[in-house]
Coordinates of C-alpha atoms and ligand atoms in Angstrom, one line a residue:
X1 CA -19.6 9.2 7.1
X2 CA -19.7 12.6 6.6
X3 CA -20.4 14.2 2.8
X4 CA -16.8 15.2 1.5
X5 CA -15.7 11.7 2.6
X6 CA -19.1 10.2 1.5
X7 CA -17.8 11.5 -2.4
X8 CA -14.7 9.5 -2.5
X9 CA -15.6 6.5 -0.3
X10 CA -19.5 6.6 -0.3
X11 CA -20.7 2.8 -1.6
X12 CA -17.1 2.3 -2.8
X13 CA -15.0 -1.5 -2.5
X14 CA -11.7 -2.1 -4.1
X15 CA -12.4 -4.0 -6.5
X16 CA -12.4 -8.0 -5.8
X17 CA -10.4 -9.1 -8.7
X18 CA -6.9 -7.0 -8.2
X19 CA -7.6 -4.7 -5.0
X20 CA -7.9 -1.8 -7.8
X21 CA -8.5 1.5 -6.1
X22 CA -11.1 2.6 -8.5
X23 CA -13.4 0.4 -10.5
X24 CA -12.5 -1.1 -13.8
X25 CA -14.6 -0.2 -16.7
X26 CA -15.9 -3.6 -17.6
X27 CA -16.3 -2.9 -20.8
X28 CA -18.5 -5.6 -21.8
X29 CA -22.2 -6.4 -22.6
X30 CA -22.3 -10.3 -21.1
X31 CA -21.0 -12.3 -18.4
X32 CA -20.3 -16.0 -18.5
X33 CA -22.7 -18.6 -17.2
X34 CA -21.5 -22.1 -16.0
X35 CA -24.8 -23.5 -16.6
X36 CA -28.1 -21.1 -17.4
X37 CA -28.6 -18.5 -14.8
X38 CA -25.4 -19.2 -12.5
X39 CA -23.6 -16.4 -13.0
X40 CA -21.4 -13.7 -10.7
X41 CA -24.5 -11.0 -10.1
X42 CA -24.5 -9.9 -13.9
X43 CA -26.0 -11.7 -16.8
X44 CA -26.6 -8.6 -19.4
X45 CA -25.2 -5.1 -19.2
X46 CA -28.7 -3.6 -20.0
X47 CA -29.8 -5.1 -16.1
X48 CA -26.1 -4.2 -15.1
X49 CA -22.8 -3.5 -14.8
X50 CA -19.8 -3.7 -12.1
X51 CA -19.0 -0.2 -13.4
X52 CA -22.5 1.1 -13.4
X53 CA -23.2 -0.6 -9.9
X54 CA -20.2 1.3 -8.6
X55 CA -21.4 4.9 -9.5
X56 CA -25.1 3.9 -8.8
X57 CA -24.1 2.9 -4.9
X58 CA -21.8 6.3 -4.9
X59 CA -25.2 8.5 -6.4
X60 CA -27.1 6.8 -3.2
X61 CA -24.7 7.4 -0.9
X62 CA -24.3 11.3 -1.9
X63 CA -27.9 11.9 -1.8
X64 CA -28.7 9.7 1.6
X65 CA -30.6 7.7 -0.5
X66 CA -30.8 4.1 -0.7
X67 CA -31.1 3.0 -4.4
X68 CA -29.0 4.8 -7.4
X69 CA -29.9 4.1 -11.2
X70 CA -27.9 6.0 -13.9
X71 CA -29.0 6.8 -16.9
X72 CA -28.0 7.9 -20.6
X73 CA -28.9 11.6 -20.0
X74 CA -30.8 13.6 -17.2
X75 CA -34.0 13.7 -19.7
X76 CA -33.7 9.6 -19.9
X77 CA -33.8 9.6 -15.8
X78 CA -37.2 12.1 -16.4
X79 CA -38.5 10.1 -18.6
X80 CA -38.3 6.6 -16.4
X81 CA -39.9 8.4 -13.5
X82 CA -42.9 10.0 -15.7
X83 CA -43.3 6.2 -17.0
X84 CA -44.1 5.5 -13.3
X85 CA -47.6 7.3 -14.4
X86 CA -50.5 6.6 -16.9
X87 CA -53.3 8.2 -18.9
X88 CA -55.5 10.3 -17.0
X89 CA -52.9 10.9 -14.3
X90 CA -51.9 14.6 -13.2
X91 CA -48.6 16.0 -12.8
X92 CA -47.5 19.5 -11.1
X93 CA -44.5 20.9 -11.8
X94 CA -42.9 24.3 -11.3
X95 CA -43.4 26.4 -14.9
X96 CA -39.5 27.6 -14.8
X97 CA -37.8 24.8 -15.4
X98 CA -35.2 23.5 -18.3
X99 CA -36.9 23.7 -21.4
X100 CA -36.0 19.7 -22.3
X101 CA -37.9 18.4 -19.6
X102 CA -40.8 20.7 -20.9
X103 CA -40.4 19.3 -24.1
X104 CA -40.7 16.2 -23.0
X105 CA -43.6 16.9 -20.4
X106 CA -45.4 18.5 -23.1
X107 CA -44.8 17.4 -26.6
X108 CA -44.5 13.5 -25.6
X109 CA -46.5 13.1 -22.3
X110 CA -49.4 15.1 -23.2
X111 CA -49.9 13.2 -26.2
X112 CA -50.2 9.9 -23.8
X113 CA -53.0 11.5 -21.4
X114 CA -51.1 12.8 -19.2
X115 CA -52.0 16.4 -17.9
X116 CA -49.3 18.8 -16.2
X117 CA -50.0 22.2 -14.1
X118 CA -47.2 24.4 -14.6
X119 CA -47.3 26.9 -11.8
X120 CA -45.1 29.3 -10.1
X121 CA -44.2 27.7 -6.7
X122 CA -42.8 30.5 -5.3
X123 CA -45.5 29.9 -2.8
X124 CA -45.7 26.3 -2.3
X125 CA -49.5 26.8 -0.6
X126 CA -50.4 27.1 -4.4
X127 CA -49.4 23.8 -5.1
X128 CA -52.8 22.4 -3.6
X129 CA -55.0 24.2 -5.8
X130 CA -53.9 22.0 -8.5
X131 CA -54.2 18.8 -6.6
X132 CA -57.1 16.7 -7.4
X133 CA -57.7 12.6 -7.2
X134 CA -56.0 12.0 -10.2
X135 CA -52.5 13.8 -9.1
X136 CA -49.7 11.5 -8.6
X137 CA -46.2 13.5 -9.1
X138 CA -45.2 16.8 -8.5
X139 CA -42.5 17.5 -10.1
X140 CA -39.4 20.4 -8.6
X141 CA -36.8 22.0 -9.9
X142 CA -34.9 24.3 -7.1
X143 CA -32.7 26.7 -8.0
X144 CA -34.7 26.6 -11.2
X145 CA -33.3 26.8 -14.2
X146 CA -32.8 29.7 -15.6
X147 CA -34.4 32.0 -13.5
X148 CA -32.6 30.4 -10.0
X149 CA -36.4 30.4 -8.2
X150 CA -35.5 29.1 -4.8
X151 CA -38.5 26.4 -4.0
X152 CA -39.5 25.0 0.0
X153 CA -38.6 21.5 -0.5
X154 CA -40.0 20.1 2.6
X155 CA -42.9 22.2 2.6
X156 CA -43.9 20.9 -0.5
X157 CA -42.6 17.7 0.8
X158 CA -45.5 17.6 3.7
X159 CA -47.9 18.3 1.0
X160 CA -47.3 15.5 -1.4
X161 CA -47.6 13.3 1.6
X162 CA -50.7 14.9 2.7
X163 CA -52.6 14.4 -0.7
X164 CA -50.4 10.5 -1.5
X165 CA -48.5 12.1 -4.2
X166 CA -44.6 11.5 -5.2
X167 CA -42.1 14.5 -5.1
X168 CA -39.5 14.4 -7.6
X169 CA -36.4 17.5 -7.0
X170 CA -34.3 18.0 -10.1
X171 CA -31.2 18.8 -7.9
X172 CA -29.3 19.8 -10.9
X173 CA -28.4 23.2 -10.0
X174 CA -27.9 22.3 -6.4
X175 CA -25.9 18.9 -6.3
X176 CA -25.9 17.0 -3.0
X177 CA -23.3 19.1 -1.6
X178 CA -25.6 22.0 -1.3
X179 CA -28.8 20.4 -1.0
X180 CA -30.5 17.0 -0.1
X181 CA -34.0 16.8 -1.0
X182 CA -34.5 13.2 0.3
X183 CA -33.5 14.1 3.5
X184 CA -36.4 17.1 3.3
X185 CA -38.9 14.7 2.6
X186 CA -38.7 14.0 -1.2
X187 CA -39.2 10.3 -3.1
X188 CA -37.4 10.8 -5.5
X189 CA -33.8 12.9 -6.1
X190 CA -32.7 13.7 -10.2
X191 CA -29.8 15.1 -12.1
X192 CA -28.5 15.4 -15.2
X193 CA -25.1 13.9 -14.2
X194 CA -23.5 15.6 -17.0
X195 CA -23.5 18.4 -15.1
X196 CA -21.7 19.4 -11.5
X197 CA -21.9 15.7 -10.8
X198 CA -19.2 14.7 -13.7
X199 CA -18.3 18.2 -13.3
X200 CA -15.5 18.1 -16.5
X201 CA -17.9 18.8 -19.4
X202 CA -17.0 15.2 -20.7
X203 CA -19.8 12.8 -20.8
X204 CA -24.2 12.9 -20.8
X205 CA -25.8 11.3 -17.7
X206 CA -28.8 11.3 -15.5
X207 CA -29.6 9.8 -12.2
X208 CA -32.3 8.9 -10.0
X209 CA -32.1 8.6 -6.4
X210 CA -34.6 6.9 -3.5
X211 CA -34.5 5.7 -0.4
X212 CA -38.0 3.0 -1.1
X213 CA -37.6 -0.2 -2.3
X214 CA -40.9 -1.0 -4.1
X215 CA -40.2 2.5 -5.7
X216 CA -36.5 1.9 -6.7
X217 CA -37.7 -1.9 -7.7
X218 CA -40.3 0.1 -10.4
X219 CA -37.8 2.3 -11.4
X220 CA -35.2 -0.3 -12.3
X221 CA -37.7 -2.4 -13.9
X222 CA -38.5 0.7 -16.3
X223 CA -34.9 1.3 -16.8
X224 CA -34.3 -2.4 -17.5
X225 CA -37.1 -2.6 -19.8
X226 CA -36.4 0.5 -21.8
X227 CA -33.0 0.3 -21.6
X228 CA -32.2 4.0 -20.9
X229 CA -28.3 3.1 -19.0
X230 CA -25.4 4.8 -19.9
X231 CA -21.9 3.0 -20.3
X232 CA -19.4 2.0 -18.4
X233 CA -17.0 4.8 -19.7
X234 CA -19.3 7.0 -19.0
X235 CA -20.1 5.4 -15.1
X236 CA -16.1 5.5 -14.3
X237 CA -15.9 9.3 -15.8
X238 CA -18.9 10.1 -13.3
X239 CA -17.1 8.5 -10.6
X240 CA -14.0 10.2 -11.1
X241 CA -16.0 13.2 -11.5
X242 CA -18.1 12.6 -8.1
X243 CA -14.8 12.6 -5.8
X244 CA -13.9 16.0 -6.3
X245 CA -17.5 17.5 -6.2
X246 CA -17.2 19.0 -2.5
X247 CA -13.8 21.1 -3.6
X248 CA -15.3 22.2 -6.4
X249 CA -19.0 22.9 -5.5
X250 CA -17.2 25.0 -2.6
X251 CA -15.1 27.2 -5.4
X252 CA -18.2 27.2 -7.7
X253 CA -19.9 29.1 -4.7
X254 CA -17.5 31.5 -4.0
X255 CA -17.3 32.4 -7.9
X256 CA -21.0 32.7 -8.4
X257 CA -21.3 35.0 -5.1
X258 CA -18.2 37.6 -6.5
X259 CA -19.3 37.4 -9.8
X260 CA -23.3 38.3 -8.9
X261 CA -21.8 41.0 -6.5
X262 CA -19.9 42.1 -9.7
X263 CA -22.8 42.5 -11.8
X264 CA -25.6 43.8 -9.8
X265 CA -22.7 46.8 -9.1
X266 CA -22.7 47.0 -13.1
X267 CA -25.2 50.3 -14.4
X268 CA -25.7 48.1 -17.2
X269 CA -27.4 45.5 -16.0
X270 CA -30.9 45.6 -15.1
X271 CA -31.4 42.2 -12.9
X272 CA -28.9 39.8 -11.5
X273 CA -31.0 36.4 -10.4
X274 CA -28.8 34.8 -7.6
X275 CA -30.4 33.3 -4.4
X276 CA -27.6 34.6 -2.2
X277 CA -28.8 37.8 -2.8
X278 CA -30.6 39.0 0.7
X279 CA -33.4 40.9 -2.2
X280 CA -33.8 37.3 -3.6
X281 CA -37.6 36.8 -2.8
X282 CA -36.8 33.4 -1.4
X283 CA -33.4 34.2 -0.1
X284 CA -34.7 32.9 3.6
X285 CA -35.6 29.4 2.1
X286 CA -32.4 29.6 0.1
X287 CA -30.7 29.7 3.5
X288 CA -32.5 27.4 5.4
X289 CA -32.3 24.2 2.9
X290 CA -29.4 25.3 1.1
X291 CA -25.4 25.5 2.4
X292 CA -24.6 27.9 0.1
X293 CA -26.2 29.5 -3.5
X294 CA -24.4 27.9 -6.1
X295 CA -22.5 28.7 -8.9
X296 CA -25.2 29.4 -11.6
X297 CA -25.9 33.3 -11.8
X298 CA -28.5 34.8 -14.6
X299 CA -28.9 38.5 -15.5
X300 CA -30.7 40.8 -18.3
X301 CA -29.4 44.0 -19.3
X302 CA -31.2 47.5 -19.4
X303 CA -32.8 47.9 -22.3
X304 CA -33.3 44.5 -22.6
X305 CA -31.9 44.5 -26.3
X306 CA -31.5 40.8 -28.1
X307 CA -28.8 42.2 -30.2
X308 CA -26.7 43.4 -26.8
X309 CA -27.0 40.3 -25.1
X310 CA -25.8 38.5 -28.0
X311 CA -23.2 40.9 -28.1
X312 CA -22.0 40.3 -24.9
X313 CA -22.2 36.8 -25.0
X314 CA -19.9 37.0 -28.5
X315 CA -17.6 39.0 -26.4
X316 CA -17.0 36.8 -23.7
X317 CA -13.1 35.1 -24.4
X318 CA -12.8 32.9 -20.9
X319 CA -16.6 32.2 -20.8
X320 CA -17.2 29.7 -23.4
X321 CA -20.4 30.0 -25.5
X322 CA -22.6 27.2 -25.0
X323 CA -25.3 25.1 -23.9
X324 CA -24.7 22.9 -20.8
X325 CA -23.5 23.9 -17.0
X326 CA -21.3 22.7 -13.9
X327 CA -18.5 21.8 -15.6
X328 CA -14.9 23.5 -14.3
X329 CA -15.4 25.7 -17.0
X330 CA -17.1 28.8 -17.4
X331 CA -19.7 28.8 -19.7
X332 CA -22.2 31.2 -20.9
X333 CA -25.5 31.1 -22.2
X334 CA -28.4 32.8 -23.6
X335 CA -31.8 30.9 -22.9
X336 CA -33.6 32.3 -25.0
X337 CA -32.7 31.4 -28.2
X338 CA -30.9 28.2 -27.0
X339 CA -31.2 26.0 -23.6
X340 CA -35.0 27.4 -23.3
X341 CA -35.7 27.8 -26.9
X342 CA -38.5 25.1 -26.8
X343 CA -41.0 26.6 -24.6
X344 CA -43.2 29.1 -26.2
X345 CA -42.3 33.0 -25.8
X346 CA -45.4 34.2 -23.9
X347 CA -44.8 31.4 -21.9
X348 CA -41.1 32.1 -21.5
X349 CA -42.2 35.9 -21.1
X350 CA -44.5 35.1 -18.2
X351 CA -41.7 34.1 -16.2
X352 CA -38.9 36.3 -17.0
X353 CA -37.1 34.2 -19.9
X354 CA -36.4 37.8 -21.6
X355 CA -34.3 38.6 -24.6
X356 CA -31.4 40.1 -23.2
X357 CA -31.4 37.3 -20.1
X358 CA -27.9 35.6 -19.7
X359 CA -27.3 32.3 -17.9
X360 CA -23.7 32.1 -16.7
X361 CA -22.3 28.5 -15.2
X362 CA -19.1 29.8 -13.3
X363 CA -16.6 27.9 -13.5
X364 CA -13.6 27.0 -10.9
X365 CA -11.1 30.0 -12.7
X366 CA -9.6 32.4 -11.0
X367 CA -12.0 34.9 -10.0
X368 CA -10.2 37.9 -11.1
X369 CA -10.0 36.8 -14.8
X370 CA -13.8 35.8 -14.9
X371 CA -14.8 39.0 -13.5
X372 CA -12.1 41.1 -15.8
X373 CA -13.9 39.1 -18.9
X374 CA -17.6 39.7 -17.7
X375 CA -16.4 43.5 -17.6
X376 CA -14.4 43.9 -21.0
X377 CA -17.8 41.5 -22.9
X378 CA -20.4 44.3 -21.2
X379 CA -18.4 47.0 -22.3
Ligands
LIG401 O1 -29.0 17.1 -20.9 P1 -29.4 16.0 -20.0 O2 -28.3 15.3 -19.3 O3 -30.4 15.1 -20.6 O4 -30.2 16.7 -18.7 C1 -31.4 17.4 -18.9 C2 -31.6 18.5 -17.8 C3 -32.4 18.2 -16.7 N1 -32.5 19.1 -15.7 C4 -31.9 20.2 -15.7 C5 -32.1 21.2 -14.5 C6 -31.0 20.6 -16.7 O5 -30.3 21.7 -16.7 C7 -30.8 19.7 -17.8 C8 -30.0 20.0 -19.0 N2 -29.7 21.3 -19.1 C9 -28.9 21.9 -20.1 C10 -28.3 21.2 -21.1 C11 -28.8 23.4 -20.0 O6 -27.9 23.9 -20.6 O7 -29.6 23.9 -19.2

């Protein structure tokens, strides 16, 4: 099956009670037993759900894995794979990267003994330098968020193999359609679901994808135990969401590309951070993993003045203010002081997470009215 058909069809059976086309929400939290431990396939909704299964065989089959698990938010899916890890061990990850999952790398995984590298990977060769015997993840995000670094996947994929280390891709900003990490080599695939993959702004989820079984066995086991799962609402929202991803991943693209065309024409603006742009220092690895660049476009103006950029974003009237992306919506943010507002500002500094820097998630509009806004907000 090929990927547009893979998003409507991909792990999917009518269902077995009433040949319904999509999956009911079983909206329940226990299953009947005849006599202790004969039951259908599902004793407990924490273990699972028909709903849940349904979306967690359509995740697998998107990403050529094997083995979906959804979770209550992208940073519960982060969370059940650093759990993989204990005390001592050493995680790398890229230093531009959503300022949650630094949060959480830092203020709650630290504090257990665990010790994360945060590097530019820009250059993947740099990665090795901060492997040592007690590494076991490195962790990716490519395009990065906000910053839209472009990182080699399977390069980075030969070395994790090299030195017996897991490599986790936060495919986010990328979705399946554009990228698929496990098929460059990686262990382990993540989203925050409540992004391009439910693509309507209408529900938190993450997901974790694998093609191993022992690996996908700990991971559910975690999940289980923990009990990080979203609902079955939420599962048949994600669903709904996941059939339409190719159409609008595809409209996404060609937004983002007008839209960073528009801007880096604009005397205003100082940088426009797109991958598609041929001066994008990775622009060759863009091309070469990626089918197109995406919809996510971030730029600082001249001057880099706070008070402008908060201007502009003020301005903005079909560009919604807020935190969040890859919804059908445009939306508009300023990292800064919101989405990256956690990691410290010589930190942030260090890798370009200025004051006047704008994230923008275009949305599916009409091109015409996105760019006309983007003009009248700059001024
Ligand atoms: O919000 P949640 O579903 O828990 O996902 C966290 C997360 C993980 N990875 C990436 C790349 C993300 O962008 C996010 C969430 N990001 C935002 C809310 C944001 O506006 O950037």
């Amino acid at each position: 099956m090929k990927f547009n058909t893979k998003t409507i069809h991909g792990g999917q059976k009518h269902d077995p009670a009433y040949g319904a086309v999509m999956p009911p929400i079983y909206q329940t939290s226990t299953y009947a037993q005849t006599t202790p431990g004969d039951h259908k396939g599902y004793a407990y909704s924490r273990t699972s759900n028909p709903t849940r299964s349904a979306l967690e065989h359509a995740f697998a089959s998107i990403e050529n894995g094997n083995y979906g698990l959804a979770f209550g938010s992208g940073l519960a899916a982060i969370d059940s794979v650093l759990k993989l890890l204990k005390s001592g061990d050493e995680v790398v990850s890229t230093n531009d990267l959503y300022g949650g999952t630094y949060r959480l790398f830092t203020k709650i995984y630290e504090e257990f003994g665990i010790k994360f590298h945060f590097i530019g990977m820009e250059n993947v060769e740099r990665i090795e330098d901060y492997i040592n015997e007690n590494t076991k993840l490195i962790w990716v995000e490519t395009p990065t968020n906000p910053m839209m670094n472009i990182i080699d996947i399977k390069t980075t994929a030969s070395i994790a193999k090299k030195h017996d280390v897991l490599l986790a891709v936060d495919n986010t900003f990328a979705t399946p359609y554009l990228q698929q990490p496990l098929d460059l080599g990686a262990n382990i695939v993540m989203h925050s679901a409540t992004k391009y993959l439910g693509g309507h702004s209408d529900l938190v989820m993450g997901a974790l994808i694998v093609k191993d079984k022992a690996l996908a066995d700990r991971l559910y086991f975690i999940q289980n135990a923990s009990g990080a799962i979203c609902g079955p609402q939420d599962a048949f929202l994600a669903l709904r969401g996941i059939k339409t991803l190719h159409i609008r991943m595809q409209r996404h693209c060609e937004n983002g590309k007008a839209v960073a065309e528009f801007l880096a024409n604009h005397p205003k603006i100082e940088n426009v951070y797109w991958p598609g742009f041929e001066s994008h220092p990775n622009h060759n690895i863009a091309k070469s993993q990626m089918k197109d660049f995406g919809g996510m476009v971030s730029f600082t103006t001249k001057g880099n003045d706070y008070e402008e950029a908060i201007k502009i974003v003020e301005n903005l009237k079909i560009f919604t203010l807020a935190e969040s992306l890859g919804g059908v919506e445009s939306l508009a943010g300023h990292p800064v002081s919101m989405t990256h507002a956690s990691i410290p500002k010589e930190e942030r500094e260090k890798i370009g997470v200025v004051d006047s820097l704008i994230r923008l998630s275009v949305g599916i509009e009409d091109e015409d009215d996105l760019i006309a806004d983007l003009r009248q907000a700059i001024g």
